[in-house]
Amino acid sequence: MLTTSQPTISFEKFSAKIRPLLTRVYSTEQIDVLLPRLFELTKASLKAHAREDLGKWDQDKVLLITYGDSIVGEDTSPLQTLHQFLNTHLSDTVTGVHILPFFPYSSDDGFSVIDFLEVNPELGNWADVEAIGRNFNLMFDLVANHVSSQSEWFEQFKHNQLPGRDYFISLPKDTHTAEVVRPRSSPVLTPVETHGGIQHVWTTFSADQVDLNYENPDVFLEFVKIILDYVGHGARYIRLDAVGFLWKSLGTCCIHLPETHAIIQAFREILQMVDPGVALITETNVPNRENLSYFGDRNEAHMIYNFSLPPLLLNALMQGRADHLKTWMMSMPPAPIGCAYFNFTASHDGIGLRPTEGLLEAQEFNTLIDTMRNFGAQISMRSKADGSESPYEINISLFDACKGTAKGIDQWQIERFICSQTVMMSLEGIPAFYLHSLLATPNDVEGMKATGRNRSINRHSWDKVELSQRLADEQSPQAIVLKELSRLIQIRRQQKAFHPNATQYTLHPENPAILAFWRQSVARDQSIFSIHNLSDQPHKLELSALNLVNTDTWMDLISGAPVDDLQAVYELQPYQSMWLTNHPYYDRSNTPDHRDLEFLYEIE
């Protein structure tokens, strides 16, 4: 736990900050009881002058997303093996690590948590986690919506014992729940045998993941305790998993309710007084406008996942044109001050399809799904209010999703995949790379068959020895992709124009196959034109169309080549990217020579 010698914020000041948020959730009587308990819980950690930290990130921040056992060996625990891999291969590449839930669990690969305060002994222990945190900024998951049916709290519920007796939602089995937004096809209510007979409890995600009842202030208090514990163990980012479903109110959709936003704001305000350097990130895999609401009025999430990016970028590469991706980019407002987008193209989950609503026409949507099926994907479904089902996410390794286009499989898989990652790390926001993207991991069909779960196709666990052999083979996809993406990330981290909050402006080349946008540093001393050929054909780029300032000296950061003739016409090879800049912040001594890229692009 975080400790100081004495509280540095009075109860009155603490109450003045927290009470207005809690009044949107709880009654006056409940708040009068809750506030002294909250203060007692947090007072040893409160700071007197905890001003908002607007410097939580810059262009140097790059995160990795991984399970604790994505790489396993016989001689060390999985978390120790992960730490060794990070230090050997990624110490100069990523600055932070999101270790997906590493707690004891009963299902859903960690997201059905049995004990929020312990490390799964099959992965390691808190010392292993904290050791990684000494080299990398850590992100922890706060799985705040639900808990495992095998947890102590739920056992207490079943035996009518405190405190868990009052931590869950039990309703008559015939309760009308048709309006409830469903991320799964399983029932909302699950029958459970308890000391008092069969009860039907709320289970948004699965029968093993029982939703918590935030109408009970004690549940809120429990999660403040958990947040403080995570910060004490070194968390610099706290990811609020499935947080949109937090509050339930019958007769509503039970997602994004005002009470949910108020609870997140209360979490943030408490964190602000404890450690203003810690960032909250909300995980809400929903259409874009709903997702943006989690910035609040600069008083809610510090970061939100850019969930529209993965399906729209993948569709653009499948179709060989940038129009829908550009439409979305132009609709995105700059992140508010003190906030940032969290950019990713792949994660432990599938590629969410709800964020494409209103952006892709039905025929193109269906073509994307059919194409992915041809590349080995599974399609997960969700239940709608009318009882029908619709595609919810594509389950596939992103590397295998790039096997080809809507026309079929081709020879451009590596180039197409690297292009996808280069686009992602160029956009406004903080880039995050799934470990299996950096390692070009293919579909794990055997793993999916073994678990019977679609998402296992993209949750491979590498054997440390086999992975080392692949990375030692310079011709393997794993070695090629890791080497090139590491090089690009290292270049990107030095460019002020790639600050997460630097200006972004979408350009409009006549050729729909070319995606182009302009980034400018906050100090306006660097511009980068990020240009990408999204197709499997060469395309010409007229530099005159970019209106480059002719008094500046320009170069392509990716190839390292100078750009001397601003009227020149370049031929972009299939899936080639360019970062044209007038002020390179670039130390070539630590990155491979650009001639190593001749296997990818025809560089003059």
Coordinates of C-alpha atoms in Angstrom, one line a residue:
M1 CA 0.0 0.0 0.0
L2 CA 1.0 3.6 -0.5
T3 CA 2.0 5.3 2.8
T4 CA 3.0 8.7 4.1
S5 CA 3.6 9.8 7.7
Q6 CA 0.3 11.7 8.0
P7 CA -2.7 12.8 5.9
T8 CA -1.9 15.9 4.0
I9 CA -5.5 16.7 2.9
S10 CA -8.2 17.4 5.4
F11 CA -11.5 15.5 5.5
E12 CA -13.3 18.7 4.5
K13 CA -11.2 19.2 1.4
F14 CA -11.5 15.6 0.5
S15 CA -15.2 15.6 0.9
A16 CA -15.6 18.8 -1.2
K17 CA -13.9 17.0 -4.1
I18 CA -15.7 13.6 -3.8
R19 CA -19.2 14.4 -2.5
P20 CA -20.5 16.1 -5.7
L21 CA -19.6 13.1 -7.7
L22 CA -21.1 10.6 -5.3
T23 CA -24.4 12.6 -5.2
R24 CA -25.1 11.4 -8.7
V25 CA -25.0 7.8 -7.5
Y26 CA -25.9 7.5 -3.9
S27 CA -28.3 9.0 -1.4
T28 CA -27.3 11.7 1.2
E29 CA -27.5 9.1 3.9
Q30 CA -25.3 6.6 2.0
I31 CA -22.7 9.3 1.3
D32 CA -22.6 10.4 4.9
V33 CA -21.5 6.9 5.8
L34 CA -19.3 6.3 2.8
L35 CA -17.2 9.5 2.8
P36 CA -15.5 9.0 6.3
R37 CA -14.7 5.4 5.3
L38 CA -13.2 6.5 2.0
F39 CA -11.1 9.1 3.7
E40 CA -9.9 6.7 6.3
L41 CA -8.9 4.2 3.5
T42 CA -7.1 6.8 1.4
K43 CA -5.7 9.4 3.9
A44 CA -2.3 7.8 4.2
S45 CA -1.8 8.2 0.5
L46 CA -3.3 11.7 -0.1
K47 CA -1.1 14.5 -1.4
A48 CA -1.6 18.1 -0.4
H49 CA -0.8 19.6 -3.8
A50 CA -1.7 17.0 -6.3
R51 CA -2.1 19.2 -9.4
E52 CA -3.1 17.6 -12.6
D53 CA -0.1 16.1 -14.4
L54 CA -0.3 17.1 -18.1
G55 CA 3.0 15.5 -18.8
K56 CA 2.0 11.8 -18.4
W57 CA 3.1 11.1 -22.0
D58 CA 5.0 12.3 -25.0
Q59 CA 6.2 10.9 -28.3
D60 CA 8.5 8.5 -26.4
K61 CA 5.7 6.5 -24.8
V62 CA 5.0 3.2 -26.6
L63 CA 3.2 0.3 -24.9
L64 CA 3.1 -3.5 -25.3
I65 CA 0.0 -5.6 -24.6
T66 CA 0.7 -9.2 -23.5
Y67 CA -0.5 -12.0 -21.3
G68 CA 1.8 -13.0 -18.5
D69 CA 2.3 -16.4 -20.1
S70 CA 2.6 -15.4 -23.8
I71 CA 6.1 -16.8 -23.7
V72 CA 6.9 -19.8 -21.5
G73 CA 10.1 -21.7 -20.6
E74 CA 11.0 -24.6 -18.3
D75 CA 13.6 -22.8 -16.2
T76 CA 11.7 -19.7 -15.0
S77 CA 8.2 -18.6 -14.2
P78 CA 6.2 -17.1 -17.1
L79 CA 6.5 -13.5 -15.7
Q80 CA 10.2 -13.9 -15.3
T81 CA 10.4 -15.3 -18.8
L82 CA 8.4 -12.3 -20.1
H83 CA 10.8 -10.0 -18.3
Q84 CA 13.8 -11.6 -19.8
F85 CA 12.3 -11.3 -23.3
L86 CA 11.5 -7.7 -22.8
N87 CA 15.0 -6.9 -21.6
T88 CA 16.6 -8.8 -24.4
H89 CA 14.4 -7.7 -27.4
L90 CA 12.3 -4.7 -26.5
S91 CA 14.3 -2.6 -23.9
D92 CA 14.9 0.1 -26.5
T93 CA 11.5 -0.3 -28.2
V94 CA 8.6 -0.1 -25.7
T95 CA 8.4 2.0 -22.6
G96 CA 5.3 0.4 -21.0
V97 CA 3.8 -3.1 -20.6
H98 CA 0.1 -3.9 -20.2
I99 CA 0.2 -7.3 -18.5
L100 CA -3.3 -8.7 -19.1
P101 CA -5.0 -10.0 -15.9
F102 CA -2.4 -11.9 -13.9
F103 CA -4.7 -12.7 -11.0
P104 CA -6.1 -16.1 -9.9
Y105 CA -9.1 -16.7 -12.3
S106 CA -11.6 -19.3 -13.3
S107 CA -12.3 -18.5 -17.0
D108 CA -12.0 -16.1 -19.8
D109 CA -8.2 -16.2 -19.8
G110 CA -8.0 -14.1 -16.6
F111 CA -11.0 -11.8 -16.9
S112 CA -13.0 -13.9 -14.4
V113 CA -11.0 -12.9 -11.4
I114 CA -11.1 -15.0 -8.2
D115 CA -8.9 -12.7 -6.1
F116 CA -8.0 -9.1 -7.2
L117 CA -5.2 -8.7 -4.8
E118 CA -3.1 -11.8 -5.5
V119 CA -0.9 -12.9 -8.5
N120 CA -1.8 -16.2 -10.1
P121 CA 1.0 -18.5 -8.7
E122 CA 1.1 -20.3 -12.1
L123 CA 2.5 -17.0 -13.5
G124 CA 4.7 -15.9 -10.6
N125 CA 4.3 -13.4 -7.8
W126 CA 4.2 -9.7 -7.0
A127 CA 8.0 -9.5 -6.9
D128 CA 8.0 -10.6 -10.6
V129 CA 5.5 -8.0 -11.5
E130 CA 7.3 -5.2 -9.6
A131 CA 10.6 -6.3 -11.2
I132 CA 9.1 -5.6 -14.7
G133 CA 7.8 -2.3 -13.3
R134 CA 11.4 -1.2 -12.5
N135 CA 12.2 -1.3 -16.3
F136 CA 8.8 -0.5 -17.9
N137 CA 5.7 1.5 -17.0
L138 CA 3.0 -1.0 -16.0
M139 CA -0.7 -1.2 -16.9
F140 CA -3.0 -3.3 -14.7
D141 CA -6.5 -4.3 -15.4
L142 CA -9.2 -3.3 -13.0
V143 CA -12.0 -5.8 -13.9
A144 CA -14.5 -3.7 -12.1
N145 CA -17.8 -5.0 -13.7
H146 CA -17.8 -8.6 -12.5
V147 CA -16.0 -11.2 -10.4
S148 CA -15.6 -15.0 -10.7
S149 CA -18.4 -17.2 -9.5
Q150 CA -15.6 -19.0 -7.5
S151 CA -14.6 -15.8 -5.7
E152 CA -14.9 -15.4 -1.9
W153 CA -17.4 -12.7 -2.4
F154 CA -19.7 -14.9 -4.4
E155 CA -19.3 -17.8 -2.0
Q156 CA -20.5 -15.4 0.7
F157 CA -23.5 -14.5 -1.4
K158 CA -24.5 -18.1 -1.9
H159 CA -24.3 -18.7 1.9
N160 CA -26.0 -15.4 2.9
Q161 CA -22.8 -14.1 4.6
L162 CA -21.5 -10.6 4.7
P163 CA -20.0 -8.7 2.9
G164 CA -20.6 -10.6 -0.4
R165 CA -24.2 -11.2 0.5
D166 CA -25.0 -7.7 -0.8
Y167 CA -22.5 -7.4 -3.6
F168 CA -24.6 -8.9 -6.4
I169 CA -27.8 -8.4 -8.3
S170 CA -30.5 -11.0 -7.9
L171 CA -33.8 -10.7 -9.8
P172 CA -36.9 -12.8 -10.5
K173 CA -36.1 -15.2 -13.4
D174 CA -38.9 -13.7 -15.5
T175 CA -37.5 -10.1 -15.2
H176 CA -37.8 -8.3 -18.6
T177 CA -34.2 -7.6 -19.8
A178 CA -34.7 -7.2 -23.5
E179 CA -33.4 -3.7 -23.6
V180 CA -30.1 -4.6 -22.1
V181 CA -27.2 -4.3 -24.5
R182 CA -25.5 -7.7 -24.9
P183 CA -21.9 -8.3 -25.7
R184 CA -22.6 -12.0 -25.8
S185 CA -25.3 -14.5 -26.7
S186 CA -25.6 -16.0 -23.2
P187 CA -28.6 -15.1 -20.9
V188 CA -28.5 -11.9 -18.8
L189 CA -29.7 -13.9 -15.7
T190 CA -28.0 -17.1 -14.5
P191 CA -29.7 -19.4 -12.0
V192 CA -27.5 -20.2 -8.9
E193 CA -28.1 -22.6 -6.1
T194 CA -27.8 -20.6 -2.8
H195 CA -28.5 -21.2 0.9
G196 CA -31.9 -19.7 0.4
G197 CA -32.7 -21.6 -2.8
I198 CA -32.3 -20.8 -6.5
Q199 CA -31.5 -17.2 -7.2
H200 CA -31.0 -15.6 -10.7
V201 CA -28.0 -13.3 -10.8
W202 CA -26.9 -10.7 -13.4
T203 CA -24.2 -12.0 -15.7
T204 CA -23.4 -9.7 -18.6
F205 CA -20.6 -11.8 -20.0
S206 CA -20.9 -15.4 -18.8
A207 CA -22.4 -17.5 -16.1
D208 CA -18.9 -17.6 -14.5
Q209 CA -18.6 -13.8 -14.5
V210 CA -21.1 -12.4 -12.0
D211 CA -21.8 -8.7 -12.2
L212 CA -21.3 -6.6 -9.1
N213 CA -23.9 -4.3 -7.6
Y214 CA -22.6 -0.7 -7.4
E215 CA -25.8 0.4 -5.8
N216 CA -24.1 -0.9 -2.7
P217 CA -21.5 1.8 -1.8
D218 CA -19.4 -1.0 -0.2
V219 CA -18.7 -2.3 -3.7
F220 CA -17.4 1.1 -4.7
L221 CA -15.2 1.2 -1.6
E222 CA -13.8 -2.3 -2.3
F223 CA -12.6 -1.1 -5.8
V224 CA -11.0 2.0 -4.4
K225 CA -9.1 -0.3 -2.1
I226 CA -8.0 -2.4 -5.1
I227 CA -6.9 0.7 -7.1
L228 CA -4.7 1.8 -4.2
D229 CA -3.2 -1.6 -4.0
Y230 CA -2.4 -1.6 -7.7
V231 CA -0.8 1.8 -7.5
G232 CA 1.2 0.5 -4.5
H233 CA 2.5 -2.3 -6.7
G234 CA 3.7 0.0 -9.4
A235 CA 0.8 0.5 -11.8
R236 CA 1.1 3.7 -13.9
Y237 CA -1.9 3.0 -16.0
I238 CA -5.2 1.4 -14.8
R239 CA -7.4 -0.1 -17.5
L240 CA -11.1 -0.2 -16.6
D241 CA -12.2 -3.4 -18.3
A242 CA -15.8 -3.5 -19.7
V243 CA -16.5 -0.4 -17.6
G244 CA -19.5 0.7 -19.7
F245 CA -21.7 -2.0 -18.2
L246 CA -21.0 -1.0 -14.6
W247 CA -24.4 0.4 -13.5
K248 CA -27.6 -1.4 -14.1
S249 CA -31.1 0.1 -14.3
L250 CA -34.0 -2.0 -15.5
G251 CA -35.9 -0.5 -18.4
T252 CA -32.7 1.0 -19.9
C253 CA -29.9 -0.4 -22.1
C254 CA -27.7 -0.7 -19.0
I255 CA -24.6 0.7 -20.8
H256 CA -23.0 4.1 -20.5
L257 CA -25.5 5.2 -17.8
P258 CA -24.8 8.5 -16.0
E259 CA -24.0 6.6 -12.8
T260 CA -21.2 4.7 -14.6
H261 CA -19.6 8.0 -15.7
A262 CA -19.9 9.4 -12.2
I263 CA -18.2 6.4 -10.7
I264 CA -15.3 6.7 -13.2
Q265 CA -15.0 10.4 -12.4
A266 CA -14.8 9.5 -8.7
F267 CA -12.1 7.0 -9.3
R268 CA -10.2 9.6 -11.2
E269 CA -10.6 12.3 -8.5
I270 CA -9.3 9.9 -5.9
L271 CA -6.3 8.9 -8.0
Q272 CA -5.6 12.6 -8.7
M273 CA -5.2 13.1 -4.9
V274 CA -3.1 9.9 -4.5
D275 CA -0.8 10.0 -7.5
P276 CA -1.6 12.4 -10.4
G277 CA 0.9 10.6 -12.6
V278 CA -1.3 7.5 -12.9
A279 CA -3.6 7.4 -15.9
L280 CA -7.1 5.8 -16.2
I281 CA -8.0 4.2 -19.5
T282 CA -11.5 3.0 -20.3
E283 CA -12.1 -0.1 -22.4
T284 CA -15.4 0.4 -24.2
N285 CA -15.7 -1.5 -27.5
V286 CA -18.6 0.5 -28.9
P287 CA -19.5 3.0 -31.7
N288 CA -17.2 6.0 -31.8
R289 CA -19.6 8.6 -30.4
E290 CA -20.3 6.5 -27.4
N291 CA -16.6 5.8 -26.9
L292 CA -15.7 9.5 -26.9
S293 CA -18.1 10.2 -24.1
Y294 CA -15.6 8.6 -21.7
F295 CA -13.4 11.7 -21.9
G296 CA -16.2 13.4 -20.0
D297 CA -15.4 17.1 -19.5
R298 CA -11.7 16.4 -19.1
N299 CA -12.7 14.7 -15.8
E300 CA -13.1 11.1 -16.6
A301 CA -10.7 8.8 -18.6
H302 CA -7.2 10.1 -19.4
M303 CA -7.2 7.7 -22.4
I304 CA -9.7 5.9 -24.4
Y305 CA -9.2 3.0 -26.8
N306 CA -9.5 3.9 -30.4
F307 CA -11.8 0.9 -31.2
S308 CA -12.8 2.1 -34.6
L309 CA -9.2 2.0 -35.9
P310 CA -8.6 -1.8 -36.1
P311 CA -11.6 -2.7 -38.3
L312 CA -11.5 0.4 -40.4
L313 CA -7.7 0.0 -41.1
L314 CA -8.1 -3.7 -41.8
N315 CA -11.0 -3.0 -44.2
A316 CA -8.9 -0.3 -46.0
L317 CA -6.1 -2.8 -46.5
M318 CA -8.6 -5.4 -47.8
Q319 CA -10.2 -3.0 -50.2
G320 CA -7.0 -1.1 -51.2
R321 CA -8.5 2.3 -50.5
A322 CA -8.6 4.8 -47.7
D323 CA -12.0 6.5 -48.0
H324 CA -13.8 5.1 -44.9
L325 CA -10.7 5.4 -42.8
K326 CA -10.3 9.0 -43.8
T327 CA -14.0 9.8 -43.1
W328 CA -13.5 8.4 -39.6
M329 CA -10.2 10.3 -39.1
M330 CA -11.8 13.6 -40.1
S331 CA -14.6 13.0 -37.6
M332 CA -12.3 12.5 -34.7
P333 CA -11.8 15.6 -32.6
P334 CA -8.4 16.3 -31.0
A335 CA -8.2 14.7 -27.6
P336 CA -8.9 17.2 -24.9
I337 CA -6.1 18.7 -22.9
G338 CA -4.7 16.1 -20.5
C339 CA -6.3 13.3 -22.5
A340 CA -5.1 11.0 -25.3
Y341 CA -6.3 8.3 -27.7
F342 CA -4.9 4.8 -27.1
N343 CA -4.2 3.4 -30.6
F344 CA -4.0 -0.3 -31.3
T345 CA -4.7 -2.6 -34.2
A346 CA -4.7 -6.0 -32.3
S347 CA -5.2 -7.1 -28.8
H348 CA -6.1 -10.2 -26.8
D349 CA -9.7 -9.8 -27.9
G350 CA -10.9 -10.0 -31.5
I351 CA -11.3 -7.1 -33.9
G352 CA -14.5 -5.4 -32.7
L353 CA -17.2 -4.7 -35.3
R354 CA -19.6 -2.5 -33.4
P355 CA -17.3 0.5 -34.0
T356 CA -17.9 0.2 -37.8
E357 CA -21.7 0.9 -37.3
G358 CA -22.6 3.8 -39.6
L359 CA -19.2 3.7 -41.3
L360 CA -19.3 0.6 -43.5
E361 CA -22.1 -0.2 -45.8
A362 CA -23.6 -3.7 -45.5
Q363 CA -22.0 -5.1 -48.6
E364 CA -18.6 -4.0 -47.7
F365 CA -19.1 -5.2 -44.1
N366 CA -20.1 -8.6 -45.4
T367 CA -17.1 -8.7 -47.7
L368 CA -14.7 -8.0 -44.8
I369 CA -16.2 -10.8 -42.8
D370 CA -16.1 -13.3 -45.7
T371 CA -12.5 -12.3 -46.5
M372 CA -11.5 -12.9 -42.9
R373 CA -13.2 -16.3 -42.9
N374 CA -11.1 -17.2 -45.9
F375 CA -8.0 -16.4 -43.9
G376 CA -9.0 -18.6 -41.0
A377 CA -11.1 -16.3 -38.9
Q378 CA -14.0 -17.2 -36.6
I379 CA -16.8 -14.7 -36.2
S380 CA -18.3 -14.2 -32.7
M381 CA -21.9 -13.1 -32.4
R382 CA -23.9 -11.1 -29.9
S383 CA -27.6 -11.0 -29.1
K384 CA -29.7 -7.9 -30.0
A385 CA -32.8 -6.6 -28.3
D386 CA -35.1 -8.2 -30.9
G387 CA -33.6 -11.6 -30.2
S388 CA -31.6 -11.8 -33.4
E389 CA -27.8 -12.1 -33.5
S390 CA -25.2 -10.0 -35.3
P391 CA -21.4 -10.2 -35.8
Y392 CA -19.7 -8.8 -32.8
E393 CA -16.0 -9.4 -33.5
I394 CA -13.6 -11.1 -35.9
N395 CA -11.3 -13.6 -34.1
I396 CA -8.0 -13.9 -36.0
S397 CA -4.4 -13.2 -35.7
L398 CA -3.8 -9.8 -37.3
F399 CA -0.7 -11.1 -39.1
D400 CA -2.9 -13.8 -40.8
A401 CA -5.6 -11.2 -41.3
C402 CA -3.1 -9.5 -43.6
K403 CA -2.6 -12.6 -45.8
G404 CA -4.3 -11.0 -48.7
T405 CA -7.1 -8.7 -49.8
A406 CA -10.7 -9.1 -50.8
K407 CA -9.3 -10.7 -54.0
G408 CA -7.7 -13.5 -52.0
I409 CA -4.3 -14.5 -50.6
D410 CA -1.2 -12.9 -52.2
Q411 CA 2.5 -12.4 -51.6
W412 CA 2.3 -9.1 -49.7
Q413 CA 1.5 -10.4 -46.2
I414 CA 4.6 -9.0 -44.4
E415 CA 4.5 -5.7 -46.2
R416 CA 0.8 -5.2 -45.7
F417 CA 1.1 -6.1 -42.0
I418 CA 4.0 -3.6 -41.4
C419 CA 2.0 -0.9 -43.3
S420 CA -0.8 -1.5 -40.8
Q421 CA 1.4 -1.0 -37.8
T422 CA 3.1 2.1 -39.4
V423 CA -0.2 3.7 -40.0
M424 CA -1.2 3.0 -36.4
M425 CA 1.9 4.4 -34.8
S426 CA 1.7 7.6 -37.0
L427 CA -1.8 8.6 -35.8
E428 CA -2.6 11.1 -33.0
G429 CA -2.4 9.1 -29.7
I430 CA -0.3 6.6 -27.8
P431 CA 0.6 3.5 -29.8
A432 CA 0.2 0.0 -28.3
F433 CA 1.4 -3.2 -29.9
Y434 CA 0.1 -6.6 -29.1
L435 CA 3.0 -8.9 -28.5
H436 CA 1.8 -11.3 -31.2
S437 CA 1.9 -8.4 -33.7
L438 CA 5.5 -7.7 -32.9
L439 CA 6.2 -11.5 -33.3
A440 CA 4.0 -12.0 -36.5
T441 CA 2.2 -14.8 -34.7
P442 CA -0.1 -16.8 -37.0
N443 CA -3.5 -18.2 -36.1
D444 CA -3.4 -20.6 -33.2
V445 CA -5.9 -23.0 -34.6
E446 CA -4.8 -25.8 -32.3
G447 CA -5.1 -23.6 -29.3
M448 CA -8.6 -22.6 -30.3
K449 CA -9.6 -26.2 -30.7
A450 CA -8.2 -27.1 -27.3
T451 CA -10.2 -24.4 -25.4
G452 CA -13.3 -24.3 -27.6
R453 CA -13.1 -20.5 -27.5
N454 CA -12.8 -18.3 -30.6
R455 CA -10.5 -15.8 -29.0
S456 CA -7.9 -18.4 -28.3
I457 CA -6.9 -18.2 -32.0
N458 CA -5.1 -15.0 -31.1
R459 CA -3.8 -15.9 -27.7
H460 CA -0.9 -18.2 -28.6
S461 CA 1.7 -19.1 -25.9
W462 CA 5.2 -19.3 -27.5
D463 CA 7.7 -21.8 -26.3
K464 CA 10.8 -19.7 -25.4
V465 CA 13.2 -22.1 -27.2
E466 CA 11.1 -22.2 -30.4
L467 CA 10.7 -18.4 -30.4
S468 CA 14.4 -17.9 -29.9
Q469 CA 15.1 -20.2 -32.9
R470 CA 12.5 -18.3 -35.0
L471 CA 14.1 -14.9 -34.1
A472 CA 17.6 -16.2 -34.9
D473 CA 16.5 -17.1 -38.4
E474 CA 16.7 -13.8 -40.2
Q475 CA 14.3 -15.1 -43.0
S476 CA 11.5 -16.0 -40.6
P477 CA 8.5 -13.7 -40.5
Q478 CA 9.1 -13.4 -36.7
A479 CA 12.6 -12.1 -37.2
I480 CA 11.7 -9.8 -40.1
V481 CA 8.7 -8.2 -38.5
L482 CA 10.3 -7.7 -35.0
K483 CA 13.4 -6.2 -36.5
E484 CA 11.6 -3.8 -38.8
L485 CA 8.9 -2.7 -36.3
S486 CA 11.5 -2.2 -33.6
R487 CA 13.4 0.0 -36.0
L488 CA 10.3 2.1 -36.9
I489 CA 9.2 2.4 -33.3
Q490 CA 12.7 3.6 -32.3
I491 CA 12.6 6.3 -35.0
R492 CA 9.1 7.3 -34.2
R493 CA 9.9 7.8 -30.5
Q494 CA 12.3 10.6 -31.3
Q495 CA 9.9 12.7 -33.4
K496 CA 8.2 15.6 -31.7
A497 CA 5.5 15.6 -34.4
F498 CA 4.4 12.2 -33.2
H499 CA 3.6 13.5 -29.7
P500 CA 0.2 12.0 -28.8
N501 CA -1.4 15.4 -28.8
A502 CA 0.5 16.9 -31.8
T503 CA -1.7 18.4 -34.5
Q504 CA -3.2 16.0 -37.1
Y505 CA -4.7 17.0 -40.4
T506 CA -6.0 14.6 -43.0
L507 CA -4.9 15.2 -46.6
H508 CA -6.8 14.4 -49.7
P509 CA -4.7 12.9 -52.5
E510 CA -6.7 12.2 -55.7
N511 CA -5.6 8.5 -55.5
P512 CA -7.9 6.7 -53.1
A513 CA -5.2 4.0 -52.5
I514 CA -3.0 6.6 -50.8
L515 CA -3.6 7.5 -47.1
A516 CA -1.9 10.8 -46.2
F517 CA -2.0 13.0 -43.1
W518 CA 0.1 15.7 -41.6
R519 CA 1.4 15.8 -38.0
Q520 CA 2.9 19.0 -36.5
S521 CA 4.7 19.2 -33.2
V522 CA 3.2 21.2 -30.4
A523 CA 6.0 23.8 -30.7
R524 CA 5.5 23.8 -34.5
D525 CA 9.1 23.1 -35.1
Q526 CA 8.6 19.8 -36.9
S527 CA 6.2 18.6 -39.5
I528 CA 5.8 15.0 -40.6
F529 CA 3.8 13.9 -43.7
S530 CA 2.7 10.4 -43.0
I531 CA 2.0 8.7 -46.4
H532 CA 0.9 5.1 -47.0
N533 CA 0.1 3.1 -50.1
L534 CA -2.7 0.8 -48.9
S535 CA -2.9 -1.3 -52.1
D536 CA -1.1 -4.2 -53.7
Q537 CA -0.2 -2.0 -56.7
P538 CA 2.5 0.7 -57.2
H539 CA 1.1 4.2 -57.1
K540 CA 2.6 7.6 -58.0
L541 CA 2.9 10.3 -55.4
E542 CA 3.4 13.9 -56.6
L543 CA 5.3 15.8 -53.9
S544 CA 4.0 19.1 -55.3
A545 CA 0.5 18.1 -54.1
L546 CA 1.8 18.1 -50.5
N547 CA 2.8 21.8 -50.6
L548 CA 6.1 21.2 -48.8
V549 CA 7.8 24.4 -47.6
N550 CA 10.5 24.8 -50.2
T551 CA 12.8 26.7 -47.8
D552 CA 13.1 23.6 -45.6
T553 CA 15.2 20.5 -46.1
W554 CA 13.1 17.4 -46.3
M555 CA 13.9 13.7 -45.8
D556 CA 12.0 10.4 -45.5
L557 CA 12.6 9.0 -42.0
I558 CA 11.7 5.5 -43.0
S559 CA 14.2 5.1 -45.9
G560 CA 16.7 7.6 -44.6
A561 CA 16.7 9.2 -48.1
P562 CA 16.8 13.0 -48.6
V563 CA 14.1 14.6 -50.6
D564 CA 15.9 17.2 -52.8
D565 CA 13.3 17.8 -55.5
L566 CA 10.0 18.9 -54.2
Q567 CA 8.4 18.6 -57.6
A568 CA 9.5 15.0 -58.0
V569 CA 7.0 12.1 -58.6
Y570 CA 7.7 9.1 -56.4
E571 CA 6.4 5.6 -57.1
L572 CA 5.2 4.1 -53.9
Q573 CA 5.6 0.3 -53.9
P574 CA 2.7 -1.8 -52.6
Y575 CA 2.2 -1.0 -48.9
Q576 CA 5.1 1.3 -48.7
S577 CA 5.0 4.1 -46.1
M578 CA 6.9 7.4 -46.0
W579 CA 7.5 9.8 -43.1
L580 CA 8.5 13.0 -44.8
T581 CA 9.9 15.5 -42.3
N582 CA 11.6 18.9 -42.3
H583 CA 13.3 18.5 -39.0
P584 CA 14.4 14.9 -38.2
Y585 CA 15.0 14.1 -34.6
Y586 CA 17.0 11.0 -35.5
D587 CA 19.9 9.1 -34.1
R588 CA 20.8 6.6 -36.8
S589 CA 23.5 5.0 -34.7
N590 CA 21.0 2.9 -32.8
T591 CA 18.9 1.7 -35.7
P592 CA 19.7 -0.6 -38.6
D593 CA 20.7 0.8 -41.9
H594 CA 17.8 1.5 -44.2
R595 CA 19.4 -0.8 -46.9
D596 CA 18.2 -3.7 -44.7
L597 CA 14.8 -2.9 -46.0
E598 CA 15.4 -3.7 -49.6
F599 CA 13.5 -7.0 -49.1
L600 CA 10.4 -4.8 -48.5
Y601 CA 10.7 -1.8 -50.7
E602 CA 12.5 -0.8 -53.8
I603 CA 14.5 2.1 -52.3
E604 CA 16.5 4.2 -54.6

